[in-house]
CSV table of C-alpha atoms and ligand atoms in Angstrom, one decimal:
chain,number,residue,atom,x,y,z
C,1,UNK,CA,50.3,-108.6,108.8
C,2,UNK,CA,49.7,-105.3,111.0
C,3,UNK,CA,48.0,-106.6,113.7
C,4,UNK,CA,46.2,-103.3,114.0
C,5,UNK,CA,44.8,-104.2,110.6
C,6,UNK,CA,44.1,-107.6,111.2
C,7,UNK,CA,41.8,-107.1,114.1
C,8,UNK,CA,39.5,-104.9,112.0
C,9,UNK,CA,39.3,-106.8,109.2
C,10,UNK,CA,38.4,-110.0,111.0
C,11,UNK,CA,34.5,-110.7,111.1
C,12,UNK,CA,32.4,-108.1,109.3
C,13,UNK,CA,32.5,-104.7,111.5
C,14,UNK,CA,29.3,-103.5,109.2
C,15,UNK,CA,26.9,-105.7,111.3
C,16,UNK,CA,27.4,-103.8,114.3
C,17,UNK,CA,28.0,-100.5,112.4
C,18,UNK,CA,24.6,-101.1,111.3
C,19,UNK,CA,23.5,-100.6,114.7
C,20,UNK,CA,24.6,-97.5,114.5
C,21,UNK,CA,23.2,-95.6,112.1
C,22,UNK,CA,20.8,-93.2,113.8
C,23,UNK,CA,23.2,-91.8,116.5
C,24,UNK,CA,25.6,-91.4,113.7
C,25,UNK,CA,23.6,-89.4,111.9
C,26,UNK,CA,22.4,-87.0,115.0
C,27,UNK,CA,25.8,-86.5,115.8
C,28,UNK,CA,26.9,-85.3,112.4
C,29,UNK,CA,23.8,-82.9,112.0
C,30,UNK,CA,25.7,-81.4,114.9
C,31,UNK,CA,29.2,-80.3,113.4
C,32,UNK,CA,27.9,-77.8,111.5
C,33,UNK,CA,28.2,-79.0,108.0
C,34,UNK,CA,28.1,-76.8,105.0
C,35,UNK,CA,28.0,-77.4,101.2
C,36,UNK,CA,31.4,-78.0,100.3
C,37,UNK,CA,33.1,-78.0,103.3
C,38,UNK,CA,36.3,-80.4,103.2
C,39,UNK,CA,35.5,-83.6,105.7
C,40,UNK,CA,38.4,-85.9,106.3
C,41,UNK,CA,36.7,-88.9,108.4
C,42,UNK,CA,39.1,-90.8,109.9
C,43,UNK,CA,38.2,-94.8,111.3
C,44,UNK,CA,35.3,-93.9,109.2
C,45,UNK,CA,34.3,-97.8,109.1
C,46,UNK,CA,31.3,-98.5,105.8
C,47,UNK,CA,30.2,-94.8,106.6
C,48,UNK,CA,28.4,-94.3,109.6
C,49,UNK,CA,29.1,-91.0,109.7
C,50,UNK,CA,30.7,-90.5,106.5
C,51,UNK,CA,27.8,-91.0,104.5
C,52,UNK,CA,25.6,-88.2,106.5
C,53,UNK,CA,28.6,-85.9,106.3
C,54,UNK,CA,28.1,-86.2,102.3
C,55,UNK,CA,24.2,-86.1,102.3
C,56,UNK,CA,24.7,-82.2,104.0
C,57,UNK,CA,27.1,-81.5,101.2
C,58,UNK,CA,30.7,-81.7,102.5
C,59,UNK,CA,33.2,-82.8,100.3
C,60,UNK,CA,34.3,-86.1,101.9
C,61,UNK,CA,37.3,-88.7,102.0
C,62,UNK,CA,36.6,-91.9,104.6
C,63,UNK,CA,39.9,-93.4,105.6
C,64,UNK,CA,40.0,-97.0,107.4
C,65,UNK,CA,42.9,-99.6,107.9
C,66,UNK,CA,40.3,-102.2,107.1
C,67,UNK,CA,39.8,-103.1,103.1
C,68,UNK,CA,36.7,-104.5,103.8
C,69,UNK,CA,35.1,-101.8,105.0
C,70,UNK,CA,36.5,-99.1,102.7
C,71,UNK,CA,35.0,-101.6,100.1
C,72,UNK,CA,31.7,-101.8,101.8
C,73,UNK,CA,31.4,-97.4,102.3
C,74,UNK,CA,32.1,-96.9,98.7
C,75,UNK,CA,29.5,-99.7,97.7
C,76,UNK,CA,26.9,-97.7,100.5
C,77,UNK,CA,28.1,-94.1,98.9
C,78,UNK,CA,27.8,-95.6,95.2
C,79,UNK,CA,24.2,-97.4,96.7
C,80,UNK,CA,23.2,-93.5,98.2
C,81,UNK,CA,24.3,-91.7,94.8
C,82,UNK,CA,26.8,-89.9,96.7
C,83,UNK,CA,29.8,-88.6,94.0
C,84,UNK,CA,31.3,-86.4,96.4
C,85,UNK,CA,31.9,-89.7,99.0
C,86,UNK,CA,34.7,-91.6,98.8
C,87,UNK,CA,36.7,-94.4,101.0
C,88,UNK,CA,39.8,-95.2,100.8
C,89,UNK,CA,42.5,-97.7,102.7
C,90,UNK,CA,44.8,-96.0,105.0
C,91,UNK,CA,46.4,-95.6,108.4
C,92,UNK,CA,45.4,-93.1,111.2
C,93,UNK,CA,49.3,-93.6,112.9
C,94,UNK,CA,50.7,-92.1,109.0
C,95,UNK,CA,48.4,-90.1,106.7
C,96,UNK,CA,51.3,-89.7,104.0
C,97,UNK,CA,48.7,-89.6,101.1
C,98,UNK,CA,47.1,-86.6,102.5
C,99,UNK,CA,48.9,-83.2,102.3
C,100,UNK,CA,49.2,-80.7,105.5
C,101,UNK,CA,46.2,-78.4,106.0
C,102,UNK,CA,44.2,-80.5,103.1
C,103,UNK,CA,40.7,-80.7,105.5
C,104,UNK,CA,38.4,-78.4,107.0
C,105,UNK,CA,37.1,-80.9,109.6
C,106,UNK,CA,38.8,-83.9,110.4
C,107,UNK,CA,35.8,-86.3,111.9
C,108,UNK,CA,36.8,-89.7,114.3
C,109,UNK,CA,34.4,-91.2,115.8
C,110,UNK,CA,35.2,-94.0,117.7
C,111,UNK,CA,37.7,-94.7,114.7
C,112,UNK,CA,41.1,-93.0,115.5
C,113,UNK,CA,41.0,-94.0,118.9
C,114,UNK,CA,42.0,-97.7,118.3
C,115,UNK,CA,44.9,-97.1,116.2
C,116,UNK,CA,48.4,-97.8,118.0
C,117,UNK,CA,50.5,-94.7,119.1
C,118,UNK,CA,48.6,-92.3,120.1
C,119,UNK,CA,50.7,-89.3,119.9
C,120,UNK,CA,51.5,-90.0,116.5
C,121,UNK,CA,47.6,-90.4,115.7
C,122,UNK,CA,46.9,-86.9,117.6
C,123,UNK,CA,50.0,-85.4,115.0
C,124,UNK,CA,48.8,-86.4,111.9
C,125,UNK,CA,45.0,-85.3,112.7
C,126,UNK,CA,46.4,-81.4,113.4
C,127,UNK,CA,48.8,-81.7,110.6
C,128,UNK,CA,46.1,-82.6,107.8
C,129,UNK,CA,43.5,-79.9,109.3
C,130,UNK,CA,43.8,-76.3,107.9
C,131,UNK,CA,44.4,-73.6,110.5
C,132,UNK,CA,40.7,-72.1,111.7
C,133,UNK,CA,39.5,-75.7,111.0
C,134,UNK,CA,38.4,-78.1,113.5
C,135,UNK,CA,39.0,-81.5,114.6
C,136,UNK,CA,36.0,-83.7,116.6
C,137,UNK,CA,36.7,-87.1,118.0
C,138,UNK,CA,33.9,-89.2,119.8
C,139,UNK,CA,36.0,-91.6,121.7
C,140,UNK,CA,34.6,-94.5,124.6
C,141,UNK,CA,35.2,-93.8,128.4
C,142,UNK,CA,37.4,-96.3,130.4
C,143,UNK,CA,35.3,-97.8,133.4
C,144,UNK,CA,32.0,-96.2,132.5
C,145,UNK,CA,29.2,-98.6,133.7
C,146,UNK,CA,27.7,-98.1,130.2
C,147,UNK,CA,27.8,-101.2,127.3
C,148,UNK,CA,31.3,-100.6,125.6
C,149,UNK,CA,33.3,-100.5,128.7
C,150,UNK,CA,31.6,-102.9,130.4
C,151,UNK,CA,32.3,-105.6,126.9
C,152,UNK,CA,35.9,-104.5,127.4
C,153,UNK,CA,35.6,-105.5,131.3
C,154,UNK,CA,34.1,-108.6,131.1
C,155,UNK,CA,36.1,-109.8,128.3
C,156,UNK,CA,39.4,-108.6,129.7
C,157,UNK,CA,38.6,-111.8,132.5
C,158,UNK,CA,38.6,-114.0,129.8
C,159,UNK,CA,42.1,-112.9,127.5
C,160,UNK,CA,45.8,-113.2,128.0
C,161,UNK,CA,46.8,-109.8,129.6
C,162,UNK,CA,47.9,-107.3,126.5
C,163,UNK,CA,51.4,-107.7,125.1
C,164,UNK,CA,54.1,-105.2,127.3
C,165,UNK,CA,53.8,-101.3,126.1
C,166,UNK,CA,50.3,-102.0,125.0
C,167,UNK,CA,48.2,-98.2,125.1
C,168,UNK,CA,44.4,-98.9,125.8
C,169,UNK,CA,42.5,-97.0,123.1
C,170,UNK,CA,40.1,-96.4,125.9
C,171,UNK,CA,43.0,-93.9,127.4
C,172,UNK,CA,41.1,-91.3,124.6
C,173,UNK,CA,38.8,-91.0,126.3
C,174,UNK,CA,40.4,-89.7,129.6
C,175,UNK,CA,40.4,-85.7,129.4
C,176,UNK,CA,44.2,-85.7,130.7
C,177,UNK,CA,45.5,-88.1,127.8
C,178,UNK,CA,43.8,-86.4,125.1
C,179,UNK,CA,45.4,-82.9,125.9
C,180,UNK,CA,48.6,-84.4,126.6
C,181,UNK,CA,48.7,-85.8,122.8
C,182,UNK,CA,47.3,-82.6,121.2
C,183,UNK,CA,49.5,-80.8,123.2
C,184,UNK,CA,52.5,-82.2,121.8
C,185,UNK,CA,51.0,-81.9,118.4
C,186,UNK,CA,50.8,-78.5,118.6
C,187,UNK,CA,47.5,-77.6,119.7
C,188,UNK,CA,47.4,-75.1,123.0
C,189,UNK,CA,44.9,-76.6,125.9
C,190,UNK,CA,42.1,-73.3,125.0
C,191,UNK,CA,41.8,-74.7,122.1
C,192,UNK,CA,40.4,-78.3,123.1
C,193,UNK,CA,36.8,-78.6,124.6
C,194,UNK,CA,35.1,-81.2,126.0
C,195,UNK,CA,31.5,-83.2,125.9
C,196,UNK,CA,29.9,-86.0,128.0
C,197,UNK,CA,27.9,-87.0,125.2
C,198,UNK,CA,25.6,-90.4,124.2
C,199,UNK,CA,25.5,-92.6,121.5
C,200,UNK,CA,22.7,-95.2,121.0
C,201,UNK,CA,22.5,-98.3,119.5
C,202,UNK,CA,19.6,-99.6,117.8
C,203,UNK,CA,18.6,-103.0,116.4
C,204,UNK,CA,15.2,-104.8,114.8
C,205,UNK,CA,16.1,-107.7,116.9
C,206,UNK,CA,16.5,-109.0,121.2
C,207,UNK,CA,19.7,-108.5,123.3
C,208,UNK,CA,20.6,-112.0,123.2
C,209,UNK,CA,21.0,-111.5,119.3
C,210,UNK,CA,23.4,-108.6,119.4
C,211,UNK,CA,25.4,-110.5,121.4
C,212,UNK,CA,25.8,-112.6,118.8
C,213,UNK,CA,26.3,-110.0,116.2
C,214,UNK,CA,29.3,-109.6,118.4
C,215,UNK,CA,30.8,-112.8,119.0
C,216,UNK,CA,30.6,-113.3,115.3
C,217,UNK,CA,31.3,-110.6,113.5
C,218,UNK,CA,33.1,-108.0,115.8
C,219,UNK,CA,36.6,-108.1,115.7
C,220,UNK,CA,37.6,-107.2,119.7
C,221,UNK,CA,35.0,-109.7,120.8
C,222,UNK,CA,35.5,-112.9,118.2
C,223,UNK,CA,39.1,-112.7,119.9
C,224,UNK,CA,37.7,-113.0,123.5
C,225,UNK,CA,35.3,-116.0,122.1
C,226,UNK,CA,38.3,-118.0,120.6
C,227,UNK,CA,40.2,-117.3,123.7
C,228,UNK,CA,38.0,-118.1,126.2
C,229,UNK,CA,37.0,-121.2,124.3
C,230,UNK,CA,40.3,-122.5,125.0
C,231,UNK,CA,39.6,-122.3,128.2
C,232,UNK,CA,36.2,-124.1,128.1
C,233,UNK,CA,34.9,-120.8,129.2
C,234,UNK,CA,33.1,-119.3,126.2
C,235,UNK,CA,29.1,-120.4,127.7
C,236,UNK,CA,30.0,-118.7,130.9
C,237,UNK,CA,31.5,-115.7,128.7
C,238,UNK,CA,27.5,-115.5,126.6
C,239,UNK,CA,25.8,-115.8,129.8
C,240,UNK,CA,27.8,-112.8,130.9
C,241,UNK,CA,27.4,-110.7,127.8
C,242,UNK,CA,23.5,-111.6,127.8
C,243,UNK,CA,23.0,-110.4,131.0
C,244,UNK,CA,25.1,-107.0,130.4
C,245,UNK,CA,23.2,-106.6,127.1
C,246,UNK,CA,19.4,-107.5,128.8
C,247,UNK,CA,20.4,-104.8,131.9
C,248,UNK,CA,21.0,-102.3,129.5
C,249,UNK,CA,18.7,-102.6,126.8
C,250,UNK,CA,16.3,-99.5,127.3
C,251,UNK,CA,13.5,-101.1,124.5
C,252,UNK,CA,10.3,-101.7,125.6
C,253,UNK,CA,9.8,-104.0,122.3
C,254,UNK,CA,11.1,-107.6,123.4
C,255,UNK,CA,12.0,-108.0,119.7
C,256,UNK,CA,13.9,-105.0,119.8
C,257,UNK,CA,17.4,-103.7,121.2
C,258,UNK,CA,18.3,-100.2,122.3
C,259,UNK,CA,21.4,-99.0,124.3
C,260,UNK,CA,22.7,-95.9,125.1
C,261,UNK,CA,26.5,-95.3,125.8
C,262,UNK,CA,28.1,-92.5,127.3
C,263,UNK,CA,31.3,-91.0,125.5
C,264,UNK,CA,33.7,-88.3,125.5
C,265,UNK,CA,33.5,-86.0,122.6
C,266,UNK,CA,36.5,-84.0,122.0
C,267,UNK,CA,36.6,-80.7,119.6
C,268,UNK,CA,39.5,-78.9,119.1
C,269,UNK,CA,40.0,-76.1,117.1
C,270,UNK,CA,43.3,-74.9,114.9
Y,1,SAM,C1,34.5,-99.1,116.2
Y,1,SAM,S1,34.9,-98.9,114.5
Y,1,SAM,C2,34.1,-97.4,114.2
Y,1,SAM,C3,33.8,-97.1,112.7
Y,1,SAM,C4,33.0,-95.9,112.4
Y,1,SAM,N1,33.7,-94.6,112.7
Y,1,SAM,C5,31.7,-95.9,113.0
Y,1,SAM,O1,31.4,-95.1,113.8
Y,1,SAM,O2,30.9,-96.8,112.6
Y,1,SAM,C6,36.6,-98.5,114.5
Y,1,SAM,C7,37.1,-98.3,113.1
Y,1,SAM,O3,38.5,-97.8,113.2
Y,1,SAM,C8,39.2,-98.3,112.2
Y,1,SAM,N2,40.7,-98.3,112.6
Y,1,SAM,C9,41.3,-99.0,113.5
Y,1,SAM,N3,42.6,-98.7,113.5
Y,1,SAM,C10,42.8,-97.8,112.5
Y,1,SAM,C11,44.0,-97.1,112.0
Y,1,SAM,N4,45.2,-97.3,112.5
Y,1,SAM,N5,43.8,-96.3,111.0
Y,1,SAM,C12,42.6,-96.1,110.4
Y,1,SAM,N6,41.5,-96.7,110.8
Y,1,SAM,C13,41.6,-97.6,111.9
Y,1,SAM,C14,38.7,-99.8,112.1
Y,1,SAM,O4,39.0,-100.4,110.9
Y,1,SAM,C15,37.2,-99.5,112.3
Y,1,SAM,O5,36.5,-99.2,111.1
């Protein structure tokens, strides 16, 4: 089994996506959508922004490594009424279903970033996008002192160290890697812009809750659960993600959650 593939399918990724929704939303009434406009969304997950791409008319194909969740976005697009929505199961490292210059807009947010090899990733995005179309990534910041990196950090203390070669994902979201791998892709520097942008993360329920959302249904941190239960750790692991979660939450509502996170948003233009 890909391993790749594996991770993301483990757990349910839709309960946190869930979170999500609003932010997702916002961000897409910012690309500049038209009627028919040909979306690729790539690491689309159930549809977060998928779905909104389709409600402002674009013509759009989801595409995840994860069954479960292609499964899950065409039951949300076939819930929504959405015929010109559809999901379907493949890899960001090798597009071969899709044809050169096939989109307009090729969307990833926080999706393309966690596929292995990078370059290869950054390649088949420019390849499948037409020339004078665009390409907009949304990907997390290493070391940021907002929620996503900070997960990463404190459940880094509590995994076996990444297997030799291993790329951080996070490394798209560092200016210098990202125009390395377009740049070998094809794409000339002028033609890639940056964003310090936010993304927030809302839920009907406390912080300690969400943590739990995460330990049992998200992929990344069910993996630094099992392993730091090996170690007897996993109670010291909560307490730590409990108070990370509580610091950040901005809610005034105690029955409620909201985060904001800080990311990198990346447009290039063909
Ligand atoms: C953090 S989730 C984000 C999902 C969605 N874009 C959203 O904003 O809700 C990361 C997504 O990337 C997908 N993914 C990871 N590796 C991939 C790969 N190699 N090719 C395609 N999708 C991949 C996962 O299955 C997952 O749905």
């Amino acid at each position: 089994m890909n391993p790749n593939k594996a991770l993301w399918e483990k757990g349910d990724f839709t309960q946190i996506a869930q979170t999500m929704r609003e932010s997702g939303a916002a961000l897409v009434a910012q690309l500049g959508i038209t009627e028919g406009l040909k979306v690729l969304d790539l690491g689309c997950g159930d549809g977060t922004t998928a779905i909104p791409e389709a409600k402002l008319g674009a013509t759009v194909l989801g595409v995840d490594i994860a069954s479960n969740l292609v499964e899950a976005g065409n039951g949300r697009a076939k819930a929504e009424g959405l015929t010109n929505c559809t999901f379907q199961e493949g890899d960001a490292t090798d597009l071969h279903d899709l044809k050169d210059q096939s989109f307009d807009l090729v969307v990833s947010i926080f999706g393309a970033m966690f596929a292995p090899k990078p370059f290869d990733v950054a390649r088949e995005m420019v390849r499948v996008t037409r020339p004078g179309g665009r390409i907009v990534m949304g990907n997390w910041i290493p070391g940021d002192p907002t929620l996503v990196a900070q997960i990463l950090k404190i459940s880094s203390a509590y995994t076996p160290p990444p297997p030799e070669g291993f790329i951080s994902p996070m490394l798209w979201g560092v200016e210098s890697h990202v125009i390395e791998r377009f740049e070998q892709a094809g794409v000339a520097k002028e033609n890639i812009t940056f964003l310090k942008d936010t993304f927030t993360f809302n839920t009907s329920y406390p912080p300690s809750e969400y943590v739990n959302k995460f330990k049992n249904y998200y992929g990344p941190t069910m993996n630094a659960f099992e392993a730091a239960e090996k170690n007897g750790k996993a109670v010291e692991l909560q307490q730590e993600l409990e108070v990370l979660f509580n610091s950040q939450n901005k809610s005034t509502d105690k029955n409620k959650t909201s985060i904001s996170v800080n990311f990198l948003r990346v447009t290039i233009t063909r």
